[in-house]
Amino acid sequence: MIQKVILRRFKRFEQIEVPLGEHVVFAGPNNLGKTTVLQAVAAWSLAFSKWRTVNRFSLRSGVYSKAHLMRSEFASVPLRSFDQLWLQTSRGEPIEVELQHVDWSLTMQFEWEHDDAVTVRPKPTGGLTTQLLKSGIDVQPVYIAPMSGIGRDEPYHDREMQQELLGQGKTGDILRNLLVEAHRQRWDDLTKSVKRLFGYTLAVPRRAGPYINAGYHETESGPRLDIASSGSGFRQVVLLLAFLYTRRGSVLLIDEPDAHLHMILQGVIYAELTRIAADQRSQLIIATHSEVVINRALPEQMRVLTPTGVRTLGGGDRRHLIQALRIIQQAELAAAVTSPGILYVEGYTDINLLLAWGDVLGHPAAQTLRRSLVMTVSGETDDVPVGAQAGAHYQALILLLGEQRPAVEILDGDSRNAGSDQITGQGLQRLRWRRYEAESYLVHPAALDRFIELRLGAGDLSLEARNGLRDWFDRVFETHEETAFQNTRPLVESYLKTTKARVDILPPALAAAGILNLPYTRYNEIAEVMLPSEIHPEVVEKLDGIQRAFGLLP
């Protein structure tokens, strides 16, 4: 049994150690390396098999002799050029794939020669002996991609050709060959498994000239149907079962065994695979996104690939993992890796306002926000507080990232008396506007006056519109003096704290100036024309809070 895989400079990984077990299920978002780990084990097997054909097992000048491996032989990973095998195509150092077995450890090195060839050889270590290299290492990894389309005709293939087709992802091109092998070895067991799962009876494969005729019966007395006429889920299951029954003692590297399968069958097939693998003394290493398979796997069998490495799960983490895979999008995970922090707001208009104010002030938070992962959460209700939504997303993100990240949530005041958290720079922190919402800080007579003049231009029309705005301020706030909106005048602050500016203040104020139906998504244009002296001190406080939450300000 393989206990651990260590990759160095292989494809996306600079270095990663992956602990294994009797059976292992890899889970996690797309494009984090689940398939890459399976391919690396298969590449190790191909390299070692090729190297053993050289038949020079002793060291010479402290190193083993090399064997050449052509791209046409490299069935483990489909490549246009061998430089795609290296991390960021840097070929200065060899790729290393190390397998640690219960009885031995062996690292295979891959050295680039040109686009179509590499050399392979074992890396000398203290535990390697000539006898071990000759006959002591007997592990047979088989990489199985999801079921591909099946052709009309399938000729007989030897094992070497089958491996090449597997490496190309053409699993459908060897299904009939596997059934021929199964008929010679464990036919009764295979047919019983298929009967138990589907109620169908596999027909004995037979020769049809140079091709293989494989079929099945849906009922005992029904006609023989060609295997190509069956559903993709049925073929997927027959493929996996045939591999298990014909590759005793193998390490089966199964990519998405749940592909094409109904949810009910996903759980059943996982149980069947593990049962047969135990009987065949085989090891299963599975990559999946299936919630059903994740639920069926034992906690100690689970491995989660994250941008920072691999982690094992405790029993309670499995439910959280399923929830995280539902919540987090791949783009969010990728952005979180490189961003200074995560910002949660109640709408993208809020972030646009913060950016505009930050630019006017020349505040460093403006650039921080442009590099941050920004997420929107819906408004707060009595049943589901908005903080709970941000908290669920944040916990899911941290689980899949594999490390803590700073995050801050900025909430509307919503006429509540709740305040902000103490900003520590750790975990998810919360800031809350003291006024009703972010748009409340656009309510400034001079700023709105300037915005109207820029929209309408100089002249009588603009003057009339601006006078209309001033009259509206005098009627609603009993003043249009800007100092009243910069300082904490009780009447103004009370009104701005309890009244929704986006709906009940800014639209009528602009309408008084003759500007109708300006979408609130454009309110950042008002912020963009404000002077630094017109921006409320609390806005600066919130921008500082973001910097402090992300650890960028003491």
Coordinates of C-alpha atoms in Angstrom, one line a residue:
M1 CA 0.0 0.0 0.0
I2 CA 1.2 3.5 -0.9
Q3 CA 1.3 5.6 2.3
K4 CA 2.5 8.9 0.9
V5 CA 3.1 10.7 -2.4
I6 CA 5.6 13.6 -2.5
L7 CA 5.7 15.8 -5.6
R8 CA 8.5 18.3 -6.4
R9 CA 8.1 20.7 -9.4
F10 CA 5.4 18.5 -11.0
K11 CA 3.0 20.6 -13.0
R12 CA 1.3 23.1 -10.6
F13 CA 3.2 21.9 -7.4
E14 CA 6.5 23.3 -6.2
Q15 CA 6.3 20.7 -3.5
I16 CA 3.4 18.9 -1.8
E17 CA 3.2 15.9 0.5
V18 CA 0.0 13.9 0.2
P19 CA -0.7 11.3 3.0
L20 CA -2.6 8.3 1.7
G21 CA -4.2 5.2 3.2
E22 CA -5.9 2.0 2.2
H23 CA -8.5 4.0 0.3
V24 CA -8.4 7.8 -0.1
V25 CA -11.0 10.3 -1.5
F26 CA -9.7 13.6 -2.8
A27 CA -12.2 16.5 -2.7
G28 CA -12.0 20.2 -3.3
P29 CA -12.7 22.8 -5.9
N30 CA -11.7 22.5 -9.5
N31 CA -8.1 23.1 -10.7
L32 CA -6.4 22.6 -7.4
G33 CA -4.5 19.4 -8.3
K34 CA -6.7 16.4 -7.5
T35 CA -6.2 14.9 -11.0
T36 CA -2.6 16.0 -11.0
V37 CA -1.8 13.8 -8.0
L38 CA -3.4 10.8 -9.7
Q39 CA -1.4 11.5 -12.9
A40 CA 1.8 11.9 -10.9
V41 CA 1.5 8.4 -9.4
A42 CA 0.8 7.0 -12.9
A43 CA 3.8 8.9 -14.3
W44 CA 6.0 7.4 -11.5
S45 CA 4.8 3.9 -12.5
L46 CA 5.5 4.5 -16.2
A47 CA 9.0 6.0 -15.5
F48 CA 10.0 3.1 -13.2
S49 CA 8.8 0.4 -15.6
K50 CA 10.7 2.1 -18.4
W51 CA 13.8 2.5 -16.4
R52 CA 13.8 -1.2 -15.3
T53 CA 14.1 -2.2 -19.0
V54 CA 17.6 -0.7 -19.0
N55 CA 18.7 -3.6 -16.7
R56 CA 21.5 -1.7 -14.9
F57 CA 20.5 -1.6 -11.3
S58 CA 23.8 -0.6 -9.7
L59 CA 25.1 2.9 -9.1
R60 CA 27.8 4.4 -11.3
S61 CA 29.7 7.4 -9.9
G62 CA 26.9 7.8 -7.3
V63 CA 24.0 7.9 -9.7
Y64 CA 21.8 5.4 -11.6
S65 CA 21.8 5.2 -15.4
K66 CA 19.1 7.0 -17.3
A67 CA 16.4 5.7 -19.5
H68 CA 14.9 7.7 -22.3
L69 CA 11.1 8.2 -22.3
M70 CA 9.5 9.6 -25.4
R71 CA 6.4 11.7 -25.4
S72 CA 4.6 9.1 -27.5
E73 CA 5.2 6.6 -24.7
F74 CA 4.1 8.9 -21.9
A75 CA 0.5 7.7 -21.4
S76 CA 0.1 9.1 -17.9
V77 CA -0.4 12.8 -18.8
P78 CA -1.5 14.1 -22.3
L79 CA 1.1 16.7 -23.3
R80 CA 1.8 18.7 -26.4
S81 CA 5.4 19.2 -25.1
F82 CA 7.3 17.8 -22.1
D83 CA 8.0 21.3 -20.8
Q84 CA 4.3 21.4 -19.7
L85 CA 5.2 18.8 -17.1
W86 CA 7.3 21.2 -15.2
L87 CA 6.1 23.8 -12.7
Q88 CA 5.8 27.1 -14.7
T89 CA 7.8 25.3 -17.5
S90 CA 11.1 25.9 -15.6
R91 CA 13.2 22.9 -16.5
G92 CA 16.4 23.7 -14.6
E93 CA 15.8 21.0 -11.9
P94 CA 14.4 17.5 -12.3
I95 CA 10.9 16.7 -11.5
E96 CA 10.7 14.3 -8.6
V97 CA 7.8 12.0 -7.7
E98 CA 8.3 10.0 -4.5
L99 CA 6.2 7.1 -3.4
Q100 CA 6.4 5.9 0.1
H101 CA 5.2 2.3 0.4
V102 CA 4.8 0.3 3.7
D103 CA 7.9 -1.6 2.7
W104 CA 10.0 0.9 0.7
S105 CA 10.4 4.4 -0.6
L106 CA 11.4 5.4 -4.1
T107 CA 11.8 8.7 -5.9
M108 CA 11.8 8.8 -9.7
Q109 CA 13.4 11.8 -11.3
F110 CA 12.4 13.3 -14.7
E111 CA 15.0 15.3 -16.6
W112 CA 14.1 17.3 -19.7
E113 CA 15.9 16.6 -22.9
H114 CA 13.7 18.2 -25.5
D115 CA 10.0 18.8 -26.2
D116 CA 9.5 15.1 -27.1
A117 CA 11.8 13.3 -24.6
V118 CA 12.8 13.1 -21.0
T119 CA 15.2 10.9 -19.1
V120 CA 14.1 9.0 -16.0
R121 CA 16.0 7.3 -13.2
P122 CA 15.7 6.6 -9.5
K123 CA 17.1 9.1 -7.0
P124 CA 19.8 7.4 -4.9
T125 CA 18.8 7.0 -1.3
G126 CA 20.1 5.0 1.6
G127 CA 17.3 2.4 1.5
L128 CA 17.6 1.4 -2.2
T129 CA 19.3 -1.9 -3.0
T130 CA 19.9 -3.8 -6.3
Q131 CA 17.6 -6.6 -5.1
L132 CA 14.8 -4.1 -4.2
L133 CA 15.0 -2.4 -7.6
K134 CA 15.0 -5.7 -9.4
S135 CA 12.1 -7.5 -7.8
G136 CA 11.1 -5.8 -4.5
I137 CA 8.9 -3.1 -5.9
D138 CA 5.7 -4.5 -7.3
V139 CA 3.1 -1.7 -7.3
Q140 CA 0.8 -1.4 -10.3
P141 CA -1.0 2.0 -10.5
V142 CA -3.7 2.4 -13.1
Y143 CA -5.1 5.8 -13.9
I144 CA -8.7 5.7 -15.0
A145 CA -10.3 8.9 -16.4
P146 CA -14.1 9.3 -16.5
M147 CA -15.8 7.2 -19.1
S148 CA -15.4 8.6 -22.6
G149 CA -17.5 7.9 -25.7
I150 CA -17.5 4.4 -27.0
G151 CA -16.8 3.5 -30.6
R152 CA -18.7 1.3 -32.9
D153 CA -15.9 -1.2 -33.2
E154 CA -13.1 -2.1 -30.8
P155 CA -10.1 -4.3 -31.8
Y156 CA -8.1 -6.4 -29.4
H157 CA -5.4 -4.4 -27.5
D158 CA -2.5 -5.6 -25.4
R159 CA -1.9 -4.1 -22.0
E160 CA 0.6 -1.6 -23.3
M161 CA -1.8 -0.3 -25.9
Q162 CA -4.6 -0.2 -23.2
Q163 CA -2.3 2.0 -21.0
E164 CA -1.6 4.4 -23.9
L165 CA -5.4 4.8 -24.6
L166 CA -6.0 5.3 -20.9
G167 CA -3.4 8.1 -20.8
Q168 CA -5.2 9.7 -23.6
G169 CA -8.5 9.6 -21.7
K170 CA -10.0 7.1 -24.1
T171 CA -11.5 4.8 -21.5
G172 CA -14.4 3.9 -23.9
D173 CA -11.9 2.4 -26.3
I174 CA -10.8 -0.4 -24.0
L175 CA -14.1 -1.3 -22.3
R176 CA -14.7 -4.4 -24.5
N177 CA -11.1 -5.5 -24.0
L178 CA -11.6 -5.3 -20.2
L179 CA -14.7 -7.5 -20.5
V180 CA -12.6 -10.1 -22.5
E181 CA -10.0 -10.1 -19.7
A182 CA -12.7 -10.3 -17.0
H183 CA -14.3 -13.3 -18.8
R184 CA -11.0 -15.1 -18.4
Q185 CA -10.6 -14.2 -14.7
R186 CA -13.6 -13.2 -12.6
W187 CA -16.6 -13.3 -14.9
D188 CA -19.1 -14.7 -12.4
D189 CA -18.2 -12.0 -9.8
L190 CA -18.4 -9.2 -12.4
T191 CA -21.8 -10.3 -13.7
K192 CA -23.2 -10.7 -10.1
S193 CA -22.1 -7.1 -9.3
V194 CA -23.7 -5.7 -12.5
K195 CA -26.9 -7.7 -11.8
R196 CA -27.0 -6.5 -8.2
L197 CA -26.6 -2.8 -9.3
F198 CA -28.7 -2.6 -12.4
G199 CA -30.6 -5.8 -12.8
Y200 CA -28.9 -6.4 -16.2
T201 CA -27.0 -9.5 -17.3
L202 CA -23.7 -9.1 -19.1
A203 CA -23.4 -11.3 -22.2
V204 CA -20.2 -13.2 -22.7
P205 CA -18.0 -11.2 -25.1
R206 CA -17.2 -12.9 -28.4
R207 CA -15.1 -12.4 -31.4
A208 CA -16.5 -10.6 -34.5
G209 CA -13.6 -10.8 -37.0
P210 CA -10.8 -8.5 -35.7
Y211 CA -13.2 -6.9 -33.3
I212 CA -14.9 -7.6 -30.0
N213 CA -18.6 -8.0 -29.7
A214 CA -19.7 -7.1 -26.1
G215 CA -23.3 -6.9 -25.0
Y216 CA -25.9 -7.3 -22.2
H217 CA -29.5 -8.4 -21.6
E218 CA -31.9 -6.1 -19.8
T219 CA -34.1 -9.1 -18.9
E220 CA -33.3 -12.8 -18.7
S221 CA -35.3 -13.6 -21.9
G222 CA -34.7 -10.2 -23.6
P223 CA -32.5 -9.7 -26.7
R224 CA -28.8 -9.3 -26.6
L225 CA -28.0 -5.5 -26.8
D226 CA -24.7 -4.1 -27.8
I227 CA -22.7 -2.5 -25.0
A228 CA -22.5 0.7 -27.1
S229 CA -26.3 1.1 -26.8
S230 CA -26.3 1.3 -23.0
G231 CA -26.3 4.5 -21.0
S232 CA -23.1 6.3 -20.1
G233 CA -23.6 5.6 -16.4
F234 CA -24.0 1.9 -17.0
R235 CA -20.8 1.8 -19.0
Q236 CA -18.9 3.9 -16.4
V237 CA -19.8 1.4 -13.7
V238 CA -19.0 -1.7 -15.8
L239 CA -15.6 -0.1 -16.7
L240 CA -14.7 0.4 -13.0
L241 CA -15.8 -3.0 -11.9
A242 CA -13.9 -4.6 -14.8
F243 CA -10.8 -2.8 -13.8
L244 CA -11.1 -4.0 -10.2
Y245 CA -11.7 -7.6 -11.2
T246 CA -8.8 -7.7 -13.8
R247 CA -6.2 -5.7 -11.9
R248 CA -5.8 -7.6 -8.6
G249 CA -3.4 -5.9 -6.2
S250 CA -3.3 -2.7 -8.2
V251 CA -3.5 0.9 -7.1
L252 CA -6.5 2.3 -9.0
L253 CA -6.3 6.0 -9.6
I254 CA -10.0 6.8 -10.3
D255 CA -10.9 10.3 -11.6
E256 CA -14.5 11.2 -11.0
P257 CA -16.0 7.6 -10.5
D258 CA -19.4 9.3 -10.1
A259 CA -19.4 10.8 -13.6
H260 CA -22.6 10.1 -15.5
L261 CA -24.2 8.5 -12.4
H262 CA -27.5 9.4 -10.7
M263 CA -27.1 10.5 -7.1
I264 CA -28.5 7.3 -5.7
L265 CA -26.1 5.2 -7.7
Q266 CA -23.1 7.3 -6.7
G267 CA -23.3 6.1 -3.1
V268 CA -24.0 2.5 -4.1
I269 CA -21.1 2.3 -6.6
Y270 CA -18.7 3.8 -4.0
A271 CA -19.6 1.1 -1.5
E272 CA -19.3 -1.6 -4.2
L273 CA -15.8 -0.3 -5.3
T274 CA -14.5 -0.4 -1.7
R275 CA -15.9 -3.8 -1.1
I276 CA -14.4 -5.3 -4.3
A277 CA -11.1 -3.5 -3.7
A278 CA -10.7 -5.0 -0.2
D279 CA -11.4 -8.5 -1.8
Q280 CA -8.9 -7.8 -4.6
R281 CA -6.3 -6.4 -2.2
S282 CA -6.3 -3.2 -4.3
Q283 CA -5.9 0.4 -3.1
L284 CA -8.3 3.1 -4.3
I285 CA -7.3 6.7 -4.8
I286 CA -10.3 8.7 -5.9
A287 CA -10.9 12.3 -7.0
T288 CA -14.4 13.5 -6.8
H289 CA -16.8 16.4 -6.4
S290 CA -19.8 14.2 -5.4
E291 CA -21.5 15.1 -2.2
V292 CA -22.8 11.6 -2.0
V293 CA -19.3 10.0 -2.2
I294 CA -17.9 12.5 0.3
N295 CA -20.7 11.5 2.7
R296 CA -20.1 7.8 2.2
A297 CA -16.3 8.0 2.7
L298 CA -15.0 7.6 6.2
P299 CA -13.5 10.9 7.6
E300 CA -10.0 9.4 7.8
Q301 CA -10.3 8.6 4.1
M302 CA -10.9 12.2 3.1
R303 CA -8.2 14.5 1.7
V304 CA -8.9 18.1 0.7
L305 CA -6.7 19.8 -1.8
T306 CA -6.4 23.5 -1.1
P307 CA -4.3 26.3 -2.6
T308 CA -1.8 25.9 0.3
G309 CA -1.5 22.1 0.4
V310 CA -3.5 19.1 1.5
R311 CA -5.4 18.5 4.7
T312 CA -7.2 15.6 6.3
L313 CA -10.7 16.0 7.8
G314 CA -12.3 15.3 11.1
G315 CA -15.7 13.8 11.3
G316 CA -17.5 17.1 11.7
D317 CA -15.6 18.8 8.9
R318 CA -17.2 16.6 6.2
R319 CA -20.5 18.3 6.5
H320 CA -18.7 21.7 6.3
L321 CA -16.8 20.6 3.3
I322 CA -19.9 19.7 1.4
Q323 CA -21.4 23.1 2.3
A324 CA -18.2 24.9 1.3
L325 CA -18.1 23.2 -2.1
R326 CA -21.7 24.4 -2.7
I327 CA -20.9 28.0 -1.6
I328 CA -17.5 28.9 -2.9
Q329 CA -16.9 29.5 -6.6
Q330 CA -13.5 28.7 -8.2
A331 CA -12.9 32.4 -9.1
E332 CA -13.4 33.4 -5.5
L333 CA -10.9 30.9 -4.3
A334 CA -8.3 31.9 -6.8
A335 CA -8.8 35.6 -5.9
A336 CA -8.6 35.0 -2.2
V337 CA -5.1 33.4 -2.6
T338 CA -3.6 36.6 -3.9
S339 CA -5.8 39.3 -2.3
P340 CA -4.8 41.3 0.8
G341 CA -8.1 40.3 2.3
I342 CA -11.8 39.7 1.8
L343 CA -14.4 42.5 1.9
Y344 CA -18.1 41.8 2.4
V345 CA -20.5 44.6 1.5
E346 CA -24.3 44.7 1.0
G347 CA -24.0 45.8 -2.6
Y348 CA -21.5 46.7 -5.2
T349 CA -22.6 50.3 -5.0
D350 CA -21.0 50.4 -1.6
I351 CA -17.6 49.3 -2.9
N352 CA -17.9 51.9 -5.8
L353 CA -18.5 54.6 -3.2
L354 CA -15.6 53.5 -1.1
L355 CA -13.3 53.5 -4.1
A356 CA -14.4 57.0 -5.2
W357 CA -13.9 58.4 -1.7
G358 CA -10.6 56.7 -1.4
D359 CA -9.4 58.2 -4.7
V360 CA -10.5 61.7 -3.8
L361 CA -8.7 61.4 -0.4
G362 CA -5.6 59.7 -1.9
H363 CA -6.2 57.0 0.7
P364 CA -4.2 53.8 0.4
A365 CA -7.4 51.8 1.0
A366 CA -8.5 52.5 -2.6
Q367 CA -5.7 50.4 -4.0
T368 CA -6.2 47.8 -1.3
L369 CA -9.8 47.4 -2.3
R370 CA -8.9 47.1 -6.0
R371 CA -6.7 44.1 -5.1
S372 CA -9.2 42.5 -2.6
L373 CA -11.8 39.8 -3.0
V374 CA -15.1 41.7 -2.7
M375 CA -18.3 39.7 -2.0
T376 CA -21.8 41.0 -1.7
V377 CA -24.3 39.8 0.9
S378 CA -28.0 40.5 1.0
G379 CA -29.6 42.8 3.5
E380 CA -30.1 42.0 7.1
T381 CA -33.4 40.7 8.4
D382 CA -34.7 39.6 11.8
D383 CA -34.5 35.9 10.7
V384 CA -31.2 35.9 8.9
P385 CA -28.7 38.5 10.0
V386 CA -26.4 39.6 7.1
G387 CA -23.4 38.8 9.3
A388 CA -24.4 35.2 9.4
Q389 CA -24.3 35.0 5.6
A390 CA -20.9 36.6 5.4
G391 CA -19.8 34.3 8.3
A392 CA -20.9 31.2 6.4
H393 CA -19.1 32.2 3.3
Y394 CA -16.0 33.2 5.2
Q395 CA -15.8 29.8 7.0
A396 CA -16.3 27.9 3.8
L397 CA -13.6 29.9 2.1
I398 CA -11.1 29.3 5.0
L399 CA -11.9 25.6 4.9
L400 CA -11.0 25.4 1.2
L401 CA -8.0 27.8 1.4
G402 CA -6.5 25.8 4.2
E403 CA -5.4 28.9 6.1
Q404 CA -6.8 32.0 7.9
R405 CA -7.3 35.2 5.8
P406 CA -8.2 38.7 7.1
A407 CA -11.7 39.8 6.2
V408 CA -14.0 42.7 7.0
E409 CA -17.7 43.2 6.6
I410 CA -19.2 46.7 6.2
L411 CA -22.8 46.8 7.1
D412 CA -25.5 49.5 6.8
G413 CA -26.6 51.2 9.9
D414 CA -30.2 50.5 9.1
S415 CA -31.4 52.7 12.0
R416 CA -29.9 50.2 14.4
N417 CA -27.9 51.0 17.4
A418 CA -25.3 48.2 16.9
G419 CA -21.7 49.3 16.6
S420 CA -18.6 48.0 15.0
D421 CA -16.3 45.3 16.2
Q422 CA -12.9 46.1 17.7
I423 CA -10.5 45.7 14.7
T424 CA -7.8 43.2 15.5
G425 CA -6.6 42.2 12.0
Q426 CA -7.6 38.6 12.8
G427 CA -10.5 36.6 11.1
L428 CA -13.8 38.2 10.0
Q429 CA -14.3 41.6 11.5
R430 CA -17.3 43.9 11.3
L431 CA -17.7 47.6 10.7
R432 CA -21.1 49.3 10.7
W433 CA -22.0 52.8 9.3
R434 CA -23.5 55.0 12.0
R435 CA -25.8 56.6 9.5
Y436 CA -28.4 54.6 7.7
E437 CA -26.2 53.5 4.8
A438 CA -23.2 54.4 2.7
E439 CA -25.2 56.7 0.5
S440 CA -26.1 58.8 3.5
Y441 CA -22.6 60.3 3.3
L442 CA -23.4 61.7 -0.1
V443 CA -25.9 64.1 1.4
H444 CA -23.9 67.2 1.3
P445 CA -25.3 70.4 -0.2
A446 CA -22.0 71.7 -1.8
A447 CA -21.1 68.3 -3.3
L448 CA -24.6 67.9 -4.8
D449 CA -24.5 71.4 -6.0
R450 CA -21.2 70.7 -7.8
F451 CA -22.6 67.5 -9.3
I452 CA -25.6 69.3 -10.7
E453 CA -23.5 72.0 -12.2
L454 CA -21.2 69.4 -13.9
R455 CA -24.2 67.6 -15.3
L456 CA -26.1 70.6 -16.6
G457 CA -23.2 73.0 -17.3
A458 CA -23.0 76.7 -16.5
G459 CA -25.9 78.9 -17.2
D460 CA -29.4 79.8 -16.2
L461 CA -30.7 76.2 -16.3
S462 CA -27.9 75.1 -13.9
L463 CA -28.5 78.1 -11.6
E464 CA -32.2 77.4 -11.4
A465 CA -31.6 73.7 -10.7
R466 CA -29.1 74.5 -7.9
N467 CA -31.5 76.9 -6.4
G468 CA -34.1 74.2 -6.4
L469 CA -31.7 71.9 -4.5
R470 CA -30.9 74.6 -1.9
D471 CA -34.7 75.2 -1.3
W472 CA -35.2 71.5 -0.9
F473 CA -32.4 71.3 1.8
D474 CA -33.8 74.3 3.6
R475 CA -37.3 72.7 3.6
V476 CA -36.1 69.2 4.8
F477 CA -33.1 70.0 6.9
E478 CA -33.8 73.7 7.7
T479 CA -30.3 74.5 6.4
H480 CA -28.1 74.1 3.3
E481 CA -25.0 75.1 5.1
E482 CA -22.4 72.4 4.5
T483 CA -21.0 72.6 8.0
A484 CA -24.3 71.1 9.2
F485 CA -23.5 68.0 7.3
Q486 CA -19.9 67.7 8.3
N487 CA -20.5 68.1 12.0
T488 CA -22.8 66.1 14.2
R489 CA -25.8 68.5 14.3
P490 CA -28.4 66.5 16.1
L491 CA -31.3 67.2 13.7
V492 CA -29.3 66.3 10.6
E493 CA -27.7 63.3 12.1
S494 CA -30.9 61.9 13.5
Y495 CA -32.6 62.2 10.1
L496 CA -29.6 60.6 8.2
K497 CA -29.5 57.8 10.7
T498 CA -33.2 56.9 10.4
T499 CA -33.9 57.6 6.7
K500 CA -32.8 55.6 3.7
A501 CA -30.8 58.1 1.6
R502 CA -30.8 56.0 -1.5
V503 CA -34.6 56.0 -1.6
D504 CA -36.0 58.9 0.5
I505 CA -33.3 61.6 0.4
L506 CA -31.1 61.6 -2.8
P507 CA -33.9 61.0 -5.4
P508 CA -36.2 63.8 -4.2
A509 CA -33.1 66.1 -3.7
L510 CA -32.0 65.5 -7.3
A511 CA -35.6 65.7 -8.5
A512 CA -35.8 69.2 -6.9
A513 CA -33.0 70.1 -9.2
G514 CA -34.7 68.6 -12.3
I515 CA -32.6 65.5 -12.4
L516 CA -35.0 62.5 -12.5
N517 CA -34.5 58.8 -12.4
L518 CA -30.7 58.8 -11.9
P519 CA -29.9 55.1 -11.1
Y520 CA -28.5 54.6 -7.6
T521 CA -25.8 52.5 -9.3
R522 CA -24.4 55.9 -10.6
Y523 CA -24.3 57.6 -7.2
N524 CA -20.6 57.0 -7.1
E525 CA -20.4 59.9 -9.6
I526 CA -21.5 62.2 -6.8
A527 CA -18.7 60.8 -4.6
E528 CA -16.2 61.4 -7.4
V529 CA -16.8 65.2 -7.4
M530 CA -16.6 65.7 -3.6
L531 CA -13.7 67.6 -2.2
P532 CA -11.7 66.0 0.6
S533 CA -13.1 68.5 3.1
E534 CA -16.6 67.4 2.1
I535 CA -16.1 63.8 2.9
H536 CA -17.3 62.9 6.3
P537 CA -14.7 61.9 8.9
E538 CA -16.5 58.6 9.4
V539 CA -15.7 57.6 5.8
V540 CA -12.0 58.1 6.6
E541 CA -12.5 56.0 9.7
K542 CA -14.0 53.2 7.7
L543 CA -11.1 53.3 5.1
D544 CA -8.6 53.2 8.0
G545 CA -10.6 50.3 9.5
I546 CA -10.3 48.3 6.3
Q547 CA -6.5 48.8 6.2
R548 CA -6.3 47.9 9.9
A549 CA -8.5 44.8 9.4
F550 CA -6.2 43.6 6.6
G551 CA -3.1 44.1 8.7
L552 CA -1.9 47.1 6.6
L553 CA -2.2 49.7 9.3
P554 CA -1.2 49.5 13.0

